[in-house]
Amino acid sequence: IDYILVGDYYIPDLKLPEQRSALHLLVYQLLQQFRNARVCGHRDLSPDLDGDGKVEPWEWVKQCPCFEVSKEF
């Protein structure tokens, strides 16, 4: 399932509290339905080019989102 944030999300502080709350609720509801799901951003799907088990910024194929999804959720 893809969820796309539209707008200027290169500056995380611009997200409205209502947007953040709605997104948290949606992710929570989806995780209740799909318990083994992985919540991640586009950049987290980039390949681990050096094989160290982490996708580091220099390995990102995409820069979005501009926040760490795993920390947000």
GROMACS .gro file of C-alpha atoms in nm:
model
   73
    1ILE     CA    1   0.000   0.000   0.000
    2ASP     CA    2   0.142   0.337  -0.097
    3TYR     CA    3   0.057   0.659   0.080
    4ILE     CA    4   0.177   0.978  -0.081
    5LEU     CA    5   0.225   1.311   0.093
    6VAL     CA    6   0.165   1.598  -0.148
    7GLY     CA    7   0.330   1.931  -0.084
    8ASP     CA    8   0.662   2.064   0.038
    9TYR     CA    9   0.782   1.781   0.257
   10TYR     CA   10   1.148   1.867   0.225
   11ILE     CA   11   1.097   2.080   0.534
   12PRO     CA   12   0.929   1.850   0.792
   13ASP     CA   13   0.820   2.140   1.012
   14LEU     CA   14   0.571   2.253   0.748
   15LYS     CA   15   0.345   1.952   0.811
   16LEU     CA   16   0.031   2.056   0.991
   17PRO     CA   17  -0.047   1.877   1.320
   18GLU     CA   18  -0.375   1.759   1.165
   19GLN     CA   19  -0.187   1.601   0.875
   20ARG     CA   20   0.054   1.426   1.108
   21SER     CA   21  -0.232   1.297   1.328
   22ALA     CA   22  -0.429   1.171   1.028
   23LEU     CA   23  -0.123   0.994   0.890
   24HIS     CA   24  -0.047   0.830   1.226
   25LEU     CA   25  -0.407   0.710   1.252
   26LEU     CA   26  -0.401   0.570   0.899
   27VAL     CA   27  -0.072   0.386   0.957
   28TYR     CA   28  -0.199   0.250   1.290
   29GLN     CA   29  -0.518   0.121   1.127
   30LEU     CA   30  -0.327  -0.039   0.841
   31LEU     CA   31  -0.083  -0.206   1.081
   32GLN     CA   32  -0.379  -0.353   1.271
   33GLN     CA   33  -0.502  -0.506   0.947
   34PHE     CA   34  -0.160  -0.602   0.805
   35ARG     CA   35   0.039  -0.700   1.114
   36ASN     CA   36   0.353  -0.810   0.929
   37ALA     CA   37   0.373  -0.495   0.717
   38ARG     CA   38   0.685  -0.282   0.696
   39VAL     CA   39   0.640   0.094   0.720
   40CYS     CA   40   0.909   0.273   0.521
   41GLY     CA   41   0.981   0.562   0.286
   42HIS     CA   42   1.089   0.547  -0.078
   43ARG     CA   43   1.450   0.602   0.016
   44ASP     CA   44   1.439   0.302   0.252
   45LEU     CA   45   1.376   0.077  -0.048
   46SER     CA   46   1.707   0.170  -0.208
   47PRO     CA   47   1.964  -0.109  -0.244
   48ASP     CA   48   2.229  -0.163   0.021
   49LEU     CA   49   2.521  -0.107  -0.216
   50ASP     CA   50   2.801  -0.180   0.030
   51GLY     CA   51   2.629  -0.479   0.192
   52ASP     CA   52   2.659  -0.351   0.550
   53GLY     CA   53   2.291  -0.411   0.631
   54LYS     CA   54   2.199  -0.039   0.628
   55VAL     CA   55   2.084   0.186   0.347
   56GLU     CA   56   2.287   0.501   0.402
   57PRO     CA   57   2.216   0.845   0.252
   58TRP     CA   58   2.476   0.805  -0.023
   59GLU     CA   59   2.294   0.485  -0.135
   60TRP     CA   60   1.948   0.645  -0.164
   61VAL     CA   61   1.794   0.626  -0.510
   62LYS     CA   62   1.534   0.884  -0.399
   63GLN     CA   63   1.564   1.154  -0.133
   64CYS     CA   64   1.203   1.137  -0.017
   65PRO     CA   65   1.069   1.153   0.232
   66CYS     CA   66   1.281   1.405   0.416
   67PHE     CA   67   1.221   1.238   0.754
   68GLU     CA   68   1.298   0.893   0.890
   69VAL     CA   69   0.977   0.697   0.856
   70SER     CA   70   1.090   0.426   1.099
   71LYS     CA   71   1.134   0.689   1.372
   72GLU     CA   72   0.805   0.861   1.292
   73PHE     CA   73   0.607   0.536   1.319
   0.00000   0.00000   0.00000
